[in-house]
Coordinates of C-alpha atoms in Angstrom, one line a residue:
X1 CA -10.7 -10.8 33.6
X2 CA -13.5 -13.6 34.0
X3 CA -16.3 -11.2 33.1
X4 CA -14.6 -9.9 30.0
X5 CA -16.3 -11.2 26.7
X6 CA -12.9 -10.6 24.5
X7 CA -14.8 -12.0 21.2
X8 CA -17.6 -10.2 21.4
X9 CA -15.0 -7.4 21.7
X10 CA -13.1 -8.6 18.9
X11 CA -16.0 -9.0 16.4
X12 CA -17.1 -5.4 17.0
X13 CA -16.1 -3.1 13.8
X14 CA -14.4 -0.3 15.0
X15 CA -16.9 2.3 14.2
X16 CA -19.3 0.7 16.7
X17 CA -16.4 -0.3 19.1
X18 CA -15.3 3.6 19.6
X19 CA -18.9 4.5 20.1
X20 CA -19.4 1.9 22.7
X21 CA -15.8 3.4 24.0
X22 CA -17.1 7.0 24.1
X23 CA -20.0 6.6 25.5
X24 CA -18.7 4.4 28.2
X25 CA -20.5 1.4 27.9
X26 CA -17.0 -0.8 27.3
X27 CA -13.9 -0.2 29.2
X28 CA -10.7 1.2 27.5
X29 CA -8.9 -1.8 29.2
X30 CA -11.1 -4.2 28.3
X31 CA -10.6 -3.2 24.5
X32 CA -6.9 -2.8 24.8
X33 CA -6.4 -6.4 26.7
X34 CA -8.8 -8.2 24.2
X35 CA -6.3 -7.1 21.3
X36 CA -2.9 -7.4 23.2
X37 CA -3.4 -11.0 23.9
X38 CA -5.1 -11.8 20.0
X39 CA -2.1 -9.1 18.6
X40 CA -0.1 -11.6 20.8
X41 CA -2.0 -15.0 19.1
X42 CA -1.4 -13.4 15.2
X43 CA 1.9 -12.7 16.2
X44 CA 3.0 -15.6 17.3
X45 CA 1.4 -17.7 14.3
X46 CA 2.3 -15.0 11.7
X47 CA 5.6 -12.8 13.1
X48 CA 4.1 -9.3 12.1
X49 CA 5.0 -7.5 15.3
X50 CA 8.9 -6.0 16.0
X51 CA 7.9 -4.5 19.3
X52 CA 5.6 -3.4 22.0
X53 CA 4.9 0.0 22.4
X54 CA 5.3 -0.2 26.9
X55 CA 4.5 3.1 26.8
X56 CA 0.7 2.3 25.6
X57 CA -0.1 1.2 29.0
X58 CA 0.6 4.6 31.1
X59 CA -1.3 6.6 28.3
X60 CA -4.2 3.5 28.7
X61 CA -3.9 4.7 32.7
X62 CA -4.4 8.0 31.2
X63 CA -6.6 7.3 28.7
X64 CA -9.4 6.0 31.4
X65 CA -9.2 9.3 33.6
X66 CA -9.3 11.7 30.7
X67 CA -13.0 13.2 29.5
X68 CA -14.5 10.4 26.8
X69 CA -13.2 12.6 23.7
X70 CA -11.5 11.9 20.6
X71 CA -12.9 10.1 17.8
X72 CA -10.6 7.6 18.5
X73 CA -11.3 7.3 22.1
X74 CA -9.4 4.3 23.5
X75 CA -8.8 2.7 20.6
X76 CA -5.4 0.5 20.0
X77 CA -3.9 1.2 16.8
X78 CA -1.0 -0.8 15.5
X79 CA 1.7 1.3 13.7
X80 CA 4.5 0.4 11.0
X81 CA 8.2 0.0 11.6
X82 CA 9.0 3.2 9.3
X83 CA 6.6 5.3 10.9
X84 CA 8.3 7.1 14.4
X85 CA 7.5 6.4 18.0
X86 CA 9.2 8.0 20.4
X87 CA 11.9 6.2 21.8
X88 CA 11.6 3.3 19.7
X89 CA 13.5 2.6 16.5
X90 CA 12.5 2.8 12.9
X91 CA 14.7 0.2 11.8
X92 CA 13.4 -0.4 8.0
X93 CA 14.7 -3.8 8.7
X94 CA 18.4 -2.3 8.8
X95 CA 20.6 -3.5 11.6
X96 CA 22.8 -0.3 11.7
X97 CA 19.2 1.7 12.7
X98 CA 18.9 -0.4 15.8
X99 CA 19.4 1.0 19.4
X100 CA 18.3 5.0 17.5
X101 CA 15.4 5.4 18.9
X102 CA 13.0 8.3 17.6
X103 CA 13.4 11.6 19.7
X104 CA 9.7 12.4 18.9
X105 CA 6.5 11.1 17.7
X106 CA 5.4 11.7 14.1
X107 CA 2.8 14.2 13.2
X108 CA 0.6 11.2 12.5
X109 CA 1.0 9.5 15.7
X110 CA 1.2 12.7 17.6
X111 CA -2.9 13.3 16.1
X112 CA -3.8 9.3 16.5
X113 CA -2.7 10.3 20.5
X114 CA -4.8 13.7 20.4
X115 CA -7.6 11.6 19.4
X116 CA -7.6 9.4 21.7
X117 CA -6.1 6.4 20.1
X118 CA -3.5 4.5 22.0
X119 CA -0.4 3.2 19.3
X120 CA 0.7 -0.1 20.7
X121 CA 2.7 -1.8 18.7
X122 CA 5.4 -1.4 15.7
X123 CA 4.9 -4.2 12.8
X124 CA 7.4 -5.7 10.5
X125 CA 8.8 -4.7 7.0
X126 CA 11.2 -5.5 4.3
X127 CA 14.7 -4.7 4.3
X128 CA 14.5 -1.0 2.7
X129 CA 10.7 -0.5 2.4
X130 CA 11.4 -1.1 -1.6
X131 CA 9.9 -4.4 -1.6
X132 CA 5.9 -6.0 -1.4
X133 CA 7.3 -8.8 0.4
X134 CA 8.3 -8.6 4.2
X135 CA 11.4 -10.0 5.2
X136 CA 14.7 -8.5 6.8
X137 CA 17.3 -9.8 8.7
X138 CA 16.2 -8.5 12.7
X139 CA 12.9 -9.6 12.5
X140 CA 13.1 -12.2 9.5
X141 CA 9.7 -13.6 7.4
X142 CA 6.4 -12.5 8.0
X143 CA 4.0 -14.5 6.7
X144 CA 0.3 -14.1 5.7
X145 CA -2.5 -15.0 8.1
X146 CA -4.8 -16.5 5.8
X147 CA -2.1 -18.5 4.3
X148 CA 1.2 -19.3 5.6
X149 CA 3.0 -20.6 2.6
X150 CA 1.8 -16.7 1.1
X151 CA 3.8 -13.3 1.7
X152 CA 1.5 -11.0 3.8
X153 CA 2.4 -8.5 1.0
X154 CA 4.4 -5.2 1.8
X155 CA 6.5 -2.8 2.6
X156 CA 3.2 -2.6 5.2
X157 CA 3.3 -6.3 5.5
X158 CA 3.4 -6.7 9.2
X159 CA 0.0 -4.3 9.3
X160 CA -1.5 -6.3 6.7
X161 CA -0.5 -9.6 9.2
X162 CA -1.8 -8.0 11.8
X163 CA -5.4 -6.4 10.5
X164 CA -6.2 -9.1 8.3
X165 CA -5.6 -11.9 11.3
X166 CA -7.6 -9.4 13.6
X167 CA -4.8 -8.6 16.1
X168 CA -5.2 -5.3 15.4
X169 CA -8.8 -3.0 14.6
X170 CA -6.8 -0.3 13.0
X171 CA -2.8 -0.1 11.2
X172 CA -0.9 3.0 9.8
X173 CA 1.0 2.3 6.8
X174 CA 2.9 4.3 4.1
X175 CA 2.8 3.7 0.1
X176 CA 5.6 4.3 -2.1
X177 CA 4.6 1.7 -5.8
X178 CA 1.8 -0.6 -3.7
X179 CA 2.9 -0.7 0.2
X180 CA -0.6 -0.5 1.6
X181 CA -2.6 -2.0 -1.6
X182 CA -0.3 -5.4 -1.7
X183 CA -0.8 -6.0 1.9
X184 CA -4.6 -5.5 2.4
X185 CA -5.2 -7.3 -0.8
X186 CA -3.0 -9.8 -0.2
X187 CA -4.8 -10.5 3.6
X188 CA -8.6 -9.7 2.5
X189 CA -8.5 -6.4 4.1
X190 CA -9.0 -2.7 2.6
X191 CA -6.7 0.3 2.5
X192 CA -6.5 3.8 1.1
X193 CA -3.7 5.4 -0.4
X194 CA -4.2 9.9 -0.5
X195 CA -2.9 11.7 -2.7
X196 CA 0.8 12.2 -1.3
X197 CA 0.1 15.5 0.4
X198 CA -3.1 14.6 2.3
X199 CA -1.7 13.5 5.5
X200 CA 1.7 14.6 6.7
X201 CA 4.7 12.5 6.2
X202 CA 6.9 14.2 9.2
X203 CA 8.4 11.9 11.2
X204 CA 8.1 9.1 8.7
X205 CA 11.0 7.6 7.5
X206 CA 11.9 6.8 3.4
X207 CA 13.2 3.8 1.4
X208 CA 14.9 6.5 -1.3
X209 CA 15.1 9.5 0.8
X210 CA 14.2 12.8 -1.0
X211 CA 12.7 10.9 -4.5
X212 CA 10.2 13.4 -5.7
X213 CA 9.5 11.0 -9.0
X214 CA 7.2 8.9 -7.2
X215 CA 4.8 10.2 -4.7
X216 CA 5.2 8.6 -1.4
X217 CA 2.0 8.9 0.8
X218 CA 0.5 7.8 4.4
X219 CA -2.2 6.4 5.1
X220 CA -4.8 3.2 6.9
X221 CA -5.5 -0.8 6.8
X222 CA -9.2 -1.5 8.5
X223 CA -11.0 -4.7 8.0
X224 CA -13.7 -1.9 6.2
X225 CA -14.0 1.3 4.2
X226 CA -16.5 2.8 7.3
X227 CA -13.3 2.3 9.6
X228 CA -10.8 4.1 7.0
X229 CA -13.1 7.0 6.9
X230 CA -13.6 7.6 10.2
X231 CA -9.3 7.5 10.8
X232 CA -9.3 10.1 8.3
X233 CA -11.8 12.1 9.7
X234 CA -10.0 11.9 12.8
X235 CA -6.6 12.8 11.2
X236 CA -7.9 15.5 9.1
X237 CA -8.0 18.1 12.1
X238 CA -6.6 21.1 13.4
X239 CA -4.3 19.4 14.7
X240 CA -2.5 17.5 11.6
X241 CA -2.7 21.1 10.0
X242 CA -1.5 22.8 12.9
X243 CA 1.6 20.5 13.5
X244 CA 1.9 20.5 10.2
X245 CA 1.5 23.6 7.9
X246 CA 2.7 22.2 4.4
X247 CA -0.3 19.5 4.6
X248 CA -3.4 21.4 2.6
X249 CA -6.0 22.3 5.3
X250 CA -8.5 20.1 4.0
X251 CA -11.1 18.6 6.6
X252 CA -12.9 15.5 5.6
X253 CA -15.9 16.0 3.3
X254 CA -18.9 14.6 4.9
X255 CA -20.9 15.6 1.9
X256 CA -18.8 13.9 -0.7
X257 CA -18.6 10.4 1.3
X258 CA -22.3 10.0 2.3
X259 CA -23.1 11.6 -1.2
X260 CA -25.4 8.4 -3.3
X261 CA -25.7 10.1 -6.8
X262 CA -25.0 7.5 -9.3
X263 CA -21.1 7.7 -10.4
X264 CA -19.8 7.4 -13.8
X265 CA -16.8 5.0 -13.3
X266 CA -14.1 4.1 -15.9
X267 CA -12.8 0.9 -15.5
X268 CA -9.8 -1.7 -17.4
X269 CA -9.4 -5.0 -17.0
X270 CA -5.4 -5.2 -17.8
X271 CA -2.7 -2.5 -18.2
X272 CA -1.4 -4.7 -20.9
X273 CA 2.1 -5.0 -19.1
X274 CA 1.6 -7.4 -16.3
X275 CA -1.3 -10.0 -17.4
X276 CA -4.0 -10.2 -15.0
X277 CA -4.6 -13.5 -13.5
X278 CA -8.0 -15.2 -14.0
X279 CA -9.2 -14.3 -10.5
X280 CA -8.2 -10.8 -11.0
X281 CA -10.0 -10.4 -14.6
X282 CA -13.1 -12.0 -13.0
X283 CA -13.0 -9.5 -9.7
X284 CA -13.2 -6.5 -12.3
X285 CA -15.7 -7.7 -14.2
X286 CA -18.0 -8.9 -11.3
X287 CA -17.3 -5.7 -9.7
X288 CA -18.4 -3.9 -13.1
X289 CA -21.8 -5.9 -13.8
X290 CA -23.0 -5.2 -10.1
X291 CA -22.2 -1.3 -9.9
X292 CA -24.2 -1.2 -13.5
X293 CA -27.0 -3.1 -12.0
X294 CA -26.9 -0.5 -8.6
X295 CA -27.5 2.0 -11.7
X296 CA -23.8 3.6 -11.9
X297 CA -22.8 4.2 -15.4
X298 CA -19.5 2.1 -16.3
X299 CA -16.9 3.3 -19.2
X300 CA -13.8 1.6 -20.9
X301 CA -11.2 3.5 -20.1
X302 CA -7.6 2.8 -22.5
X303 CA -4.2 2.3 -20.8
X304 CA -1.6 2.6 -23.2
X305 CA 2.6 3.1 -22.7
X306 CA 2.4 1.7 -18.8
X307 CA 5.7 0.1 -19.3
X308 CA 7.4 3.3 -20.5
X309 CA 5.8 4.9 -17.1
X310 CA 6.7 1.9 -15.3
X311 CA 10.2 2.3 -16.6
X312 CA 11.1 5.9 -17.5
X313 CA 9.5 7.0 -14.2
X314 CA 9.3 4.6 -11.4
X315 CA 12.1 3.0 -11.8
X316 CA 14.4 5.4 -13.9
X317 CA 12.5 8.1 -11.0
X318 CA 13.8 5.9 -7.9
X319 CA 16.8 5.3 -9.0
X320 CA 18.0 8.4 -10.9
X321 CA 21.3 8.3 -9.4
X322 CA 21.6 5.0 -10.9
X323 CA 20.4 3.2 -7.2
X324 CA 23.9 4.4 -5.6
X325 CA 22.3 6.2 -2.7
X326 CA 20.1 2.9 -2.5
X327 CA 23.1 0.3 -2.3
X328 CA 24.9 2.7 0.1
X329 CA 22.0 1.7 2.6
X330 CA 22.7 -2.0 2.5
X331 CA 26.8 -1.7 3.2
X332 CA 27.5 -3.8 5.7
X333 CA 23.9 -5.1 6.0
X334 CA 24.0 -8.9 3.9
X335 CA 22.6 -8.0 0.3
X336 CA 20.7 -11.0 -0.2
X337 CA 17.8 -12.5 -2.0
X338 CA 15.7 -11.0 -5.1
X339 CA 17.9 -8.0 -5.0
X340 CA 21.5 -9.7 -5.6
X341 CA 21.1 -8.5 -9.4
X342 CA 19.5 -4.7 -8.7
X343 CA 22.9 -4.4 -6.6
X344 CA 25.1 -6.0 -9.5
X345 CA 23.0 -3.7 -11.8
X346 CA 23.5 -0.3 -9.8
X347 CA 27.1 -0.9 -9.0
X348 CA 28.0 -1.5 -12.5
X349 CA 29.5 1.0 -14.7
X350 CA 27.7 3.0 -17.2
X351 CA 29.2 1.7 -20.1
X352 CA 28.6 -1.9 -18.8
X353 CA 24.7 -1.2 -18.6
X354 CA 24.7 0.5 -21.8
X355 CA 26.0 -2.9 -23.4
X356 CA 23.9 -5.0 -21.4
X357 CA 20.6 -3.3 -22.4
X358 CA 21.7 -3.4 -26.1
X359 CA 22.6 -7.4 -26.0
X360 CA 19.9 -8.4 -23.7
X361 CA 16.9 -6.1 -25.8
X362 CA 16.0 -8.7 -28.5
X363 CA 16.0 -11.5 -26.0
X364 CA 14.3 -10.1 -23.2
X365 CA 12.9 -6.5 -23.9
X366 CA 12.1 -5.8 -19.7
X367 CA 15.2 -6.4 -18.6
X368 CA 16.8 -4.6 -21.1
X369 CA 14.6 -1.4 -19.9
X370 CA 15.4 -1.6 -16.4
X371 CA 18.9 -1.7 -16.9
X372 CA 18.5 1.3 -19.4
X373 CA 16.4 2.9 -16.3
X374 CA 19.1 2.5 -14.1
X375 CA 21.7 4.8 -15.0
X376 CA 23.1 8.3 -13.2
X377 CA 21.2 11.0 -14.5
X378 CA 22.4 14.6 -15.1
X379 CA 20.6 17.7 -12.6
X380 CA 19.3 18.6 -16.1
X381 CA 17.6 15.1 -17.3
X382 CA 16.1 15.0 -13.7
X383 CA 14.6 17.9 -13.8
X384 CA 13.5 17.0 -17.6
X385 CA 12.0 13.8 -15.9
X386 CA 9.7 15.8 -13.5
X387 CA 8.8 17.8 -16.0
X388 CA 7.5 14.8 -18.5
X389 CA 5.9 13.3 -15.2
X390 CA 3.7 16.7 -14.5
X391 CA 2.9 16.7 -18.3
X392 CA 2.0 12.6 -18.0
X393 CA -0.4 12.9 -15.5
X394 CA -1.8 16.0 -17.1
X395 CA -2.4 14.1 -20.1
X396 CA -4.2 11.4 -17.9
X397 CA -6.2 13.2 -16.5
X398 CA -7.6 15.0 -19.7
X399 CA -8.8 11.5 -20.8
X400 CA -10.4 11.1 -17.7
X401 CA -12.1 14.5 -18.0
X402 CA -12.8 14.0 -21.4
X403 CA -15.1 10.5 -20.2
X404 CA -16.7 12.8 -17.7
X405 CA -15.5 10.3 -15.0
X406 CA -16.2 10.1 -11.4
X407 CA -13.6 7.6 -10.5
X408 CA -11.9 4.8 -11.5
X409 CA -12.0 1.0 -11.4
X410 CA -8.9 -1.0 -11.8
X411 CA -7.4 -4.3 -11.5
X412 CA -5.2 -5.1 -8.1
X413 CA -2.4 -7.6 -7.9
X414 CA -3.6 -10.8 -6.4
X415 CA -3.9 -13.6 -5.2
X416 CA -1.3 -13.4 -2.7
X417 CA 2.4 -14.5 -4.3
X418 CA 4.4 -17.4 -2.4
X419 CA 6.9 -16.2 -0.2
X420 CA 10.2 -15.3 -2.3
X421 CA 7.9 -14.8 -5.3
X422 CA 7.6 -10.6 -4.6
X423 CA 11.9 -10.6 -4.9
X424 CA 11.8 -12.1 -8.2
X425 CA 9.0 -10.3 -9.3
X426 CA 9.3 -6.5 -9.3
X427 CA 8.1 -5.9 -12.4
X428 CA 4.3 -7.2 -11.2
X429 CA 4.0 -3.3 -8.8
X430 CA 2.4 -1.9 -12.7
X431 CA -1.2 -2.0 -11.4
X432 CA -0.5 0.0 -8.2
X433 CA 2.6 2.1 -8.9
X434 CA 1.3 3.8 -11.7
X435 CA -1.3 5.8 -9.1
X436 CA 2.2 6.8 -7.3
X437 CA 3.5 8.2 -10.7
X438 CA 0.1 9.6 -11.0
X439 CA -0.3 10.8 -7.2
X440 CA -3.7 9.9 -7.6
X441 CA -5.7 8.5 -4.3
X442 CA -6.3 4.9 -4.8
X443 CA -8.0 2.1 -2.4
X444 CA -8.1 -1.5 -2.5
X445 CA -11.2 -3.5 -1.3
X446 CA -11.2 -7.1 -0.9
X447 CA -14.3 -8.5 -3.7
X448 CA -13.5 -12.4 -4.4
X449 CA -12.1 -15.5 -3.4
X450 CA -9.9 -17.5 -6.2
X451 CA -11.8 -20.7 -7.2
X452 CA -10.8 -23.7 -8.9
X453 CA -12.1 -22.6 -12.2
X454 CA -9.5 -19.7 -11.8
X455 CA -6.9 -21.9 -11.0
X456 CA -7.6 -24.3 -13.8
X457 CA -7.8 -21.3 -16.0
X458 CA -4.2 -20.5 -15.0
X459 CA -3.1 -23.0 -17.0
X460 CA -3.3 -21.0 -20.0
X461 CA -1.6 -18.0 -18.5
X462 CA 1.5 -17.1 -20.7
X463 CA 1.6 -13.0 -20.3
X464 CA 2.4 -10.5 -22.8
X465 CA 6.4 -10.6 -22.8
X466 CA 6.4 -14.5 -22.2
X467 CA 9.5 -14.1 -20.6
X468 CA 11.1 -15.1 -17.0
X469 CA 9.2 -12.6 -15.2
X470 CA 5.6 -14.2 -16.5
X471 CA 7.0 -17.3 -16.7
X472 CA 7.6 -16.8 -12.9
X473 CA 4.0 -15.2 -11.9
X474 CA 2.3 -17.9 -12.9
X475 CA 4.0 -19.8 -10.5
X476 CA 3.6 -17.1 -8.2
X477 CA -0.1 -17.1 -8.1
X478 CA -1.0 -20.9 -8.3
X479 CA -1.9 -23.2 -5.6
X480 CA -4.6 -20.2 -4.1
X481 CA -7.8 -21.4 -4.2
X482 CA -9.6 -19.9 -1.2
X483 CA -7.8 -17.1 -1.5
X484 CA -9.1 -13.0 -1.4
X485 CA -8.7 -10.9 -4.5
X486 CA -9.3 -7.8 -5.0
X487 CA -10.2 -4.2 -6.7
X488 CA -8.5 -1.0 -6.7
X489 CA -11.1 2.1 -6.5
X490 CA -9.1 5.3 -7.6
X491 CA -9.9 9.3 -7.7
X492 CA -8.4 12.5 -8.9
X493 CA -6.2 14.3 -6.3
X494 CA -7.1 15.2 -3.1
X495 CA -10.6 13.3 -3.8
X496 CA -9.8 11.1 -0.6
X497 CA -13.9 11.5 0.5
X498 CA -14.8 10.6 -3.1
X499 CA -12.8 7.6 -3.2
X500 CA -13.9 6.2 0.2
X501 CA -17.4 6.8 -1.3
X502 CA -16.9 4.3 -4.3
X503 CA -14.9 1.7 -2.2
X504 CA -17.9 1.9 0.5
X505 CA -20.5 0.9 -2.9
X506 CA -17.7 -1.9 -4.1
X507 CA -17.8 -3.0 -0.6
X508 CA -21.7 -3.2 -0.4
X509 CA -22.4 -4.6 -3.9

């Protein structure tokens, strides 16, 4: 349409653009056209998008003969591959899920509608979900907009694609050890992770199906923290509790989020198991000097033992049949890639990874833990497992208590690793997994680009195992100058609002 002015549309943030919706002065199909043909531009350069959602257009018909309500009014919202859509498919990048299309919406989609939001596409993921690269064998590589050469991030890679190159104002994702942190901080956008719980997971589909070792939780990608708020204040309504009685009735907290009392923040520049690059050391402690200058007091908090949580009960969590429910997903699917040796690993007999852990502990001490971690475990050491887990982040969040903390401010994987990198690298998910462990609510927003002083610095990188895997990252992250990094904000459960809040100051220092 000659008298539509798409970038203006385009460049509006989407708190503004679904005021401008609702109160009429812009055009539902203006909006929706403007991001079908950029969502078309991104997807072309970046291939983030498995499928139009046909479907959007009747409910756009709809949409413009319907009273102006909703705080989503009109908006297009981009939706990942795991997440259903009726009669579409949630592949998870597995062949034999094609042509099984969804019988019914999600709960989250189903509130996005009664809100007014129109779903219009389905975006790409790994093989599985269990990965923070994006690659399967239907759709194949997507790649990062900012960077081609760069993994978008994932298991929400496609949203990360799609948000950060501005095909899309707003993306669902879900988060299982990173899958909404890696791909906004890997494409310069934000995204919150809630506390498992928050929002309702019905209709959403699983990498490890029925895990309860590692919280799995739902939630958005915006270009801004103003635009994740107002999603959740849209999804926190009657309606999510209503189609959804196990999810807490807990409306947003206006009160909490527009709160400005200075915030005593604990912060770490390093969990001591994956070394931080120079880019991300120098994001914290930017991030650090400014919120002391805004006049927020900032403490040192101490991580200790994150590999024995990284391996005892992520991966050892996971995997507690010893990854047989895992591999059974990939028969007949081409096991390829970073995760030839997990399959070799979780197909190989107990007393095989007994021996292997013992001969390979001297040389390499990670390996040797995850092939400890990967054995069958008894109903019995399971249940022990939850039990040290509750008693863990108990434990956690005593020290936390004891500091008198607010929130928390923590490193975030980044710059974005090469593509191929994230298969070879699954040790690097410490930062952001440990908040699944944890179940704690944790956000990333985007505070610094890598500069050539960072990348000179890499140089001197060894890590703190000096092993494959570091010797690996470093590769991983070089060649990124120009490149976003970084922080992650984090709460205590169910302190969505709270979190928002501190992201919203990161973002404005």
């Amino acid at each position: 349409h000659p008298s539509v002015n798409v970038v203006s549309i385009l460049s509006l943030p989407l708190p503004e653009l679904s005021k401008k919706l609702r109160d009429g002065s812009l055009p539902p199909d203006h909006v929706f056209y403007a991001y079908v043909g950029k969502a078309l531009q991104i997807a072309t350069e970046t291939n983030c998008i498995t499928e139009f959602l046909q479907e959007s257009e009747t409910q756009l018909r709809k949409t413009k003969l319907m009273e102006r309500q909703g705080l989503l009014y009109g908006v297009p919202v981009s939706i990942k591959d795991s997440i259903d859509c009726q009669g579409h498919d949630s592949t998870l990048g597995f062949i034999k899920n094609l042509n099984k299309p969804a019988a019914e919406d999600s709960v989250v989609v189903q509130v996005l509608k009664r809100q007014g939001a129109i779903p219009f596409v389905k975006t790409n993921v790994p093989q599985s979900l269990i990965s923070y690269d994006c690659k399967n064998l239907i759709f194949g590589q997507t790649r990062n907009p900012l960077m081609y050469t760069r993994t978008p991030g994932g298991s929400s890679g496609g949203e990360g694609a799609l948000v950060g190159g501005g095909g899309s104002i707003l993306g669902i994702g879900t988060d299982v050890g990173g899958s909404l942190r890696f791909p906004a901080a890997f494409c310069g956008i934000c995204a919150i992770k809630p506390t498992g719980n928050r929002l309702s997971k019905r209709g959403i589909m699983s990498g490890v199906v029925g895990q309860k070792a590692v919280a799995a939780a739902v939630g958005p990608l915006a270009k801004d923290v103003e635009s994740l708020a107002l999603c959740l204040r849209a999804l926190l309504s009657e309606d999510m509790f209503s189609l959804d009685s196990t999810v807490p009735p807990l409306p947003f907290n206006e009160e909490v989020y527009s709160s400005t009392k200075p915030l005593r923040i604990g912060y770490y520049e390093t969990d001591f198991f994956t070394m931080p690059s120079p880019a991300m050391r120098r994001a914290v402690r930017e991030t650090k000097q400014l919120l002391e200058e805004a006049g927020h007091t900032l403490v040192p908090f101490e991580l200790t033992n994150v590999d024995y949580v990284i391996f005892n009960y992520c991966v050892r969590g996971m995997f507690a049949d010893g990854g047989s429910s895992f591999v059974k997903k990939f028969k007949g699917e081409m096991e390829k890639g970073g995760t030839g040796m997990f399959f070799w690993l979780a197909k190989a007999p107990h007393w095989l990874k007994t021996l292997l852990s013992w001969i390979s502990k001297p040389f390499v001490p990670r390996l040797s833990s995850i092939i400890r971690s990967m054995k069958e475990n008894t109903v019995d050491e399971v249940w022990s497992l939850h039990h040290e887990i509750g008693d863990f982040c108990h434990q956690f969040i005593a020290q936390w208590k004891k500091l008198n903390l607010d929130v928390m401010l923590c490193p975030m994987l980044g710059p974005a690793l090469g593509i191929g990198y994230p298969g070879k690298l699954s040790v690097a998910v410490s930062y952001t997994m440990l908040y699944n462990a944890l179940d704690f609510p944790a956000g990333v927003v985007p505070v610094t680009l890598v500069t050539d002083e960072d990348e000179e610095q890499l140089k001197g990188y060894k890590g703190y195992y000096q092993d494959w895997w570091d010797r690996t990252l470093v590769k991983a992250f070089r060649g990124s100058v120009g490149m976003p990094v970084a922080v992650q904000c984090v709460a205590l459960p169910w302190q969505e609002e709270l979190c928002l809040r501190f992201m919203k100051e990161v973002e404005t220092l």
